[in-house]
GROMACS .gro file of C-alpha atoms in nm:
model
  249
    1MET     CA    1   1.427 -12.693  -6.331
    2GLN     CA    2   1.442 -12.841  -5.982
    3ILE     CA    3   1.129 -12.855  -5.767
    4LEU     CA    4   1.105 -12.923  -5.393
    5LEU     CA    5   0.903 -13.228  -5.294
    6SER     CA    6   0.814 -13.351  -4.947
    7SER     CA    7   0.880 -13.709  -4.843
    8PRO     CA    8   0.549 -13.865  -4.720
    9GLY     CA    9   0.534 -13.923  -4.346
   10THR     CA   10   0.860 -13.743  -4.272
   11ARG     CA   11   1.001 -13.393  -4.244
   12ARG     CA   12   1.258 -13.465  -4.512
   13PHE     CA   13   1.254 -13.291  -4.846
   14LEU     CA   14   1.409 -13.376  -5.178
   15PHE     CA   15   1.477 -13.205  -5.506
   16GLN     CA   16   1.375 -13.354  -5.837
   17ASP     CA   17   1.473 -13.229  -6.181
   18LYS     CA   18   1.168 -13.165  -6.399
   19SER     CA   19   1.343 -13.012  -6.700
   20SER     CA   20   1.268 -13.324  -6.906
   21ASP     CA   21   1.056 -13.637  -6.896
   22PHE     CA   22   1.365 -13.852  -6.841
   23PRO     CA   23   1.358 -14.026  -6.498
   24GLU     CA   24   1.580 -13.846  -6.250
   25ALA     CA   25   1.734 -13.958  -5.923
   26HIS     CA   26   1.596 -13.797  -5.608
   27LEU     CA   27   1.827 -13.525  -5.479
   28TRP     CA   28   1.816 -13.427  -5.113
   29TYR     CA   29   1.967 -13.089  -5.198
   30SER     CA   30   2.026 -12.890  -5.515
   31THR     CA   31   2.344 -12.904  -5.719
   32GLN     CA   32   2.370 -12.525  -5.706
   33GLU     CA   33   2.381 -12.524  -5.326
   34VAL     CA   34   2.655 -12.788  -5.315
   35VAL     CA   35   2.863 -12.597  -5.570
   36ARG     CA   36   2.818 -12.274  -5.373
   37ALA     CA   37   2.927 -12.449  -5.054
   38LEU     CA   38   3.245 -12.577  -5.219
   39TRP     CA   39   3.336 -12.229  -5.344
   40LEU     CA   40   3.298 -12.096  -4.990
   41PHE     CA   41   3.512 -12.379  -4.855
   42LEU     CA   42   3.789 -12.308  -5.103
   43ASP     CA   43   3.782 -11.939  -5.010
   44ALA     CA   44   3.842 -12.035  -4.647
   45GLY     CA   45   4.141 -12.251  -4.733
   46ASN     CA   46   4.412 -11.997  -4.655
   47ASP     CA   47   4.293 -11.964  -4.297
   48LEU     CA   48   4.188 -12.322  -4.226
   49ARG     CA   49   4.416 -12.545  -4.432
   50GLY     CA   50   4.592 -12.666  -4.116
   51SER     CA   51   4.267 -12.790  -3.962
   52LEU     CA   52   4.202 -13.164  -3.989
   53THR     CA   53   3.826 -13.109  -3.972
   54TYR     CA   54   3.847 -12.857  -4.256
   55ARG     CA   55   4.044 -13.102  -4.468
   56TYR     CA   56   3.791 -13.376  -4.394
   57ASP     CA   57   3.499 -13.157  -4.498
   58LEU     CA   58   3.680 -13.033  -4.807
   59VAL     CA   59   3.741 -13.389  -4.928
   60ASP     CA   60   3.383 -13.488  -4.848
   61LEU     CA   61   3.234 -13.182  -5.017
   62THR     CA   62   3.452 -13.220  -5.327
   63ARG     CA   63   3.347 -13.585  -5.341
   64GLN     CA   64   2.984 -13.473  -5.335
   65VAL     CA   65   3.034 -13.222  -5.617
   66LEU     CA   66   3.207 -13.487  -5.829
   67SER     CA   67   2.913 -13.717  -5.755
   68LYS     CA   68   2.678 -13.450  -5.888
   69LEU     CA   69   2.887 -13.442  -6.204
   70ALA     CA   70   2.863 -13.821  -6.226
   71ASN     CA   71   2.482 -13.794  -6.205
   72GLN     CA   72   2.482 -13.568  -6.510
   73VAL     CA   73   2.718 -13.791  -6.706
   74TYR     CA   74   2.515 -14.102  -6.622
   75ARG     CA   75   2.197 -13.928  -6.736
   76ASP     CA   76   2.364 -13.838  -7.067
   77ALA     CA   77   2.473 -14.201  -7.108
   78MET     CA   78   2.118 -14.328  -7.053
   79ILE     CA   79   1.981 -14.079  -7.306
   80ALA     CA   80   2.241 -14.202  -7.557
   81PHE     CA   81   2.137 -14.563  -7.490
   82ARG     CA   82   1.770 -14.485  -7.545
   83ARG     CA   83   1.857 -14.311  -7.869
   84LYS     CA   84   2.069 -14.611  -7.971
   85ASP     CA   85   2.372 -14.385  -8.009
   86ALA     CA   86   2.659 -14.624  -7.937
   87ARG     CA   87   2.928 -14.361  -7.992
   88ALA     CA   88   2.778 -14.118  -7.741
   89LEU     CA   89   2.714 -14.402  -7.495
   90ASN     CA   90   3.081 -14.502  -7.509
   91LEU     CA   91   3.192 -14.140  -7.463
   92HIS     CA   92   2.976 -14.079  -7.157
   93GLY     CA   93   3.052 -14.424  -7.019
   94GLN     CA   94   3.425 -14.353  -7.030
   95LYS     CA   95   3.368 -14.017  -6.860
   96PHE     CA   96   3.171 -14.188  -6.584
   97LEU     CA   97   3.446 -14.444  -6.523
   98GLN     CA   98   3.708 -14.170  -6.508
   99ILE     CA   99   3.506 -13.983  -6.246
  100ILE     CA  100   3.505 -14.298  -6.030
  101LYS     CA  101   3.884 -14.317  -6.061
  102ASP     CA  102   3.920 -13.948  -5.976
  103ILE     CA  103   3.698 -13.977  -5.668
  104ASP     CA  104   3.902 -14.276  -5.549
  105VAL     CA  105   4.225 -14.077  -5.573
  106LEU     CA  106   4.062 -13.786  -5.392
  107LEU     CA  107   3.936 -14.005  -5.107
  108ALA     CA  108   4.280 -14.164  -5.069
  109SER     CA  109   4.404 -13.830  -4.936
  110ASP     CA  110   4.228 -13.871  -4.599
  111ASP     CA  111   4.242 -14.153  -4.341
  112ASN     CA  112   3.866 -14.131  -4.287
  113PHE     CA  113   3.774 -14.235  -4.642
  114LEU     CA  114   3.964 -14.563  -4.673
  115LEU     CA  115   3.826 -14.913  -4.711
  116GLY     CA  116   4.135 -15.040  -4.531
  117THR     CA  117   4.039 -14.855  -4.212
  118TRP     CA  118   3.701 -15.030  -4.204
  119LEU     CA  119   3.847 -15.375  -4.271
  120GLU     CA  120   4.119 -15.339  -4.008
  121SER     CA  121   3.865 -15.233  -3.745
  122ALA     CA  122   3.675 -15.557  -3.811
  123LYS     CA  123   3.984 -15.779  -3.807
  124LYS     CA  124   4.104 -15.635  -3.477
  125LEU     CA  125   3.799 -15.791  -3.308
  126ALA     CA  126   3.908 -16.143  -3.405
  127ALA     CA  127   4.055 -16.387  -3.154
  128ASP     CA  128   4.219 -16.613  -3.413
  129PRO     CA  129   4.297 -16.626  -3.789
  130SER     CA  130   3.973 -16.811  -3.867
  131ASP     CA  131   3.764 -16.541  -3.702
  132MET     CA  132   3.972 -16.275  -3.875
  133LYS     CA  133   3.880 -16.410  -4.219
  134LEU     CA  134   3.514 -16.436  -4.122
  135TYR     CA  135   3.503 -16.081  -3.985
  136GLU     CA  136   3.673 -15.940  -4.291
  137TRP     CA  137   3.432 -16.128  -4.519
  138ASN     CA  138   3.140 -15.981  -4.325
  139ALA     CA  139   3.288 -15.632  -4.339
  140ARG     CA  140   3.337 -15.654  -4.716
  141THR     CA  141   2.993 -15.803  -4.778
  142GLN     CA  142   2.811 -15.547  -4.565
  143VAL     CA  143   2.931 -15.249  -4.771
  144THR     CA  144   2.860 -15.419  -5.105
  145MET     CA  145   2.577 -15.662  -5.184
  146TRP     CA  146   2.498 -15.839  -4.851
  147TYR     CA  147   2.498 -16.212  -4.798
  148ASP     CA  148   2.170 -16.322  -4.960
  149THR     CA  149   2.257 -16.215  -5.314
  150THR     CA  150   2.233 -16.507  -5.557
  151THR     CA  151   2.369 -16.560  -5.906
  152THR     CA  152   2.066 -16.397  -6.069
  153ASN     CA  153   1.889 -16.207  -5.788
  154GLN     CA  154   2.022 -15.915  -5.588
  155SER     CA  155   1.970 -15.893  -5.216
  156GLN     CA  156   1.696 -15.647  -5.124
  157LEU     CA  157   1.961 -15.485  -4.904
  158HIS     CA  158   2.220 -15.445  -5.181
  159ASP     CA  159   2.398 -15.110  -5.155
  160TYR     CA  160   2.212 -15.040  -4.829
  161ALA     CA  161   2.543 -14.968  -4.655
  162ASN     CA  162   2.731 -14.833  -4.957
  163LYS     CA  163   3.024 -14.605  -4.879
  164PHE     CA  164   3.243 -14.358  -5.063
  165TRP     CA  165   3.578 -14.509  -4.963
  166SER     CA  166   3.904 -14.527  -5.153
  167GLY     CA  167   3.962 -14.890  -5.239
  168LEU     CA  168   3.592 -14.967  -5.255
  169LEU     CA  169   3.538 -14.741  -5.554
  170GLU     CA  170   3.841 -14.866  -5.746
  171ASP     CA  171   3.807 -15.236  -5.665
  172TYR     CA  172   3.428 -15.273  -5.665
  173TYR     CA  173   3.230 -14.986  -5.815
  174LEU     CA  174   3.468 -14.926  -6.105
  175PRO     CA  175   3.456 -15.283  -6.245
  176ARG     CA  176   3.084 -15.292  -6.166
  177ALA     CA  177   3.019 -14.977  -6.371
  178SER     CA  178   3.255 -15.091  -6.646
  179THR     CA  179   3.067 -15.420  -6.678
  180TYR     CA  180   2.735 -15.236  -6.686
  181PHE     CA  181   2.836 -15.002  -6.966
  182GLY     CA  182   2.991 -15.293  -7.153
  183HIS     CA  183   2.660 -15.479  -7.147
  184LEU     CA  184   2.473 -15.167  -7.258
  185THR     CA  185   2.708 -15.127  -7.554
  186LYS     CA  186   2.675 -15.494  -7.643
  187SER     CA  187   2.295 -15.471  -7.646
  188LEU     CA  188   2.315 -15.183  -7.895
  189GLU     CA  189   2.566 -15.363  -8.115
  190GLU     CA  190   2.348 -15.675  -8.125
  191ASN     CA  191   2.025 -15.473  -8.142
  192LYS     CA  192   1.886 -15.670  -7.849
  193ASN     CA  193   1.739 -15.587  -7.510
  194PHE     CA  194   1.973 -15.540  -7.217
  195LYS     CA  195   2.055 -15.886  -7.080
  196LEU     CA  196   1.989 -15.826  -6.713
  197THR     CA  197   2.042 -16.186  -6.604
  198GLU     CA  198   2.382 -16.206  -6.772
  199TRP     CA  199   2.488 -15.878  -6.613
  200ARG     CA  200   2.379 -15.998  -6.269
  201LYS     CA  201   2.578 -16.318  -6.313
  202ARG     CA  202   2.884 -16.107  -6.386
  203MET     CA  203   2.802 -15.890  -6.084
  204ASP     CA  204   2.781 -16.200  -5.865
  205SER     CA  205   3.130 -16.296  -5.980
  206LEU     CA  206   3.265 -15.948  -5.899
  207LEU     CA  207   3.100 -15.958  -5.558
  208LYS     CA  208   3.258 -16.292  -5.470
  209GLN     CA  209   3.599 -16.161  -5.575
  210MET     CA  210   3.552 -15.854  -5.359
  211ALA     CA  211   3.417 -16.041  -5.057
  212SER     CA  212   3.686 -16.308  -5.063
  213GLY     CA  213   3.980 -16.071  -5.101
  214TYR     CA  214   4.221 -16.069  -4.808
  215GLU     CA  215   4.491 -15.833  -4.926
  216ASP     CA  216   4.613 -15.572  -4.679
  217LEU     CA  217   4.491 -15.223  -4.763
  218SER     CA  218   4.632 -14.895  -4.640
  219CYS     CA  219   4.483 -14.741  -4.326
  220GLU     CA  220   4.672 -14.416  -4.371
  221GLY     CA  221   4.559 -14.146  -4.611
  222GLN     CA  222   4.811 -13.994  -4.847
  223GLY     CA  223   4.716 -13.637  -4.762
  224ARG     CA  224   5.055 -13.587  -4.598
  225CYS     CA  225   5.213 -13.595  -4.944
  226SER     CA  226   5.218 -13.263  -5.127
  227CYS     CA  227   5.100 -13.428  -5.449
  228TYR     CA  228   4.783 -13.549  -5.279
  229ARG     CA  229   4.718 -13.216  -5.108
  230LYS     CA  230   4.738 -13.054  -5.450
  231SER     CA  231   4.505 -13.317  -5.595
  232VAL     CA  232   4.226 -13.212  -5.356
  233GLY     CA  233   4.242 -12.855  -5.483
  234PHE     CA  234   4.271 -12.975  -5.842
  235TYR     CA  235   3.959 -13.191  -5.821
  236SER     CA  236   3.771 -12.920  -5.631
  237LEU     CA  237   3.831 -12.653  -5.893
  238GLY     CA  238   3.796 -12.899  -6.180
  239ALA     CA  239   3.456 -13.016  -6.061
  240LEU     CA  240   3.333 -12.658  -6.028
  241LEU     CA  241   3.450 -12.563  -6.376
  242ILE     CA  242   3.302 -12.872  -6.540
  243LEU     CA  243   2.968 -12.809  -6.370
  244GLY     CA  244   2.971 -12.464  -6.525
  245SER     CA  245   3.027 -12.265  -6.209
  246THR     CA  246   3.310 -12.035  -6.311
  247GLU     CA  247   3.206 -11.751  -6.082
  248LYS     CA  248   3.220 -11.746  -5.706
  249PRO     CA  249   2.891 -11.692  -5.520
   0.00000   0.00000   0.00000
């Protein structure tokens, strides 16, 4: 059951699942409303498929529905960890990683959801190669863990500017999540507490790899290819079916 809570001192509201005593992430809107919105968007596809704004919103909305699915899978993984069920943890962990891969492919279909676009906009401001490297480093660091992260302590601003961009999910969030689930599994196998410091050291290494990368990334979405246009519809319908919404609103 989802209940509506007010955010103190603001006019914002959030939904919180109270169907169990397991801690839940705050949701600014209900899963049911997002699913309903995606159904309505798909229904409008025949008339609006040529509109760039429609395609943008369809990708963004499908991304949100897949994120809702990821929330459920992550919750199942945490329940499995608490129950010390290594097999279930591995199953849900693999599902979670696959969702990250699927979202990355989906986002690659539109120019507006690419890490490469962000990096190129920063590099274009540079006056020389030295500045270009510095600006790209700043651009990469800003959307990940920020500059003051240390080997064992995260920046208080970590993930403050997180983005759903193709390239960022595959190259940063995917290995980050994979490492996290790997450490969870290891703690169950060894019957020991989760080694937070070791995981953060590994995270620091991943961050440095991400921040120091200077490879050229695409600034052009692959939505012009028929295979990618079909993938948007595939992920849209797939997400709805997996979330249990087999009937249109």
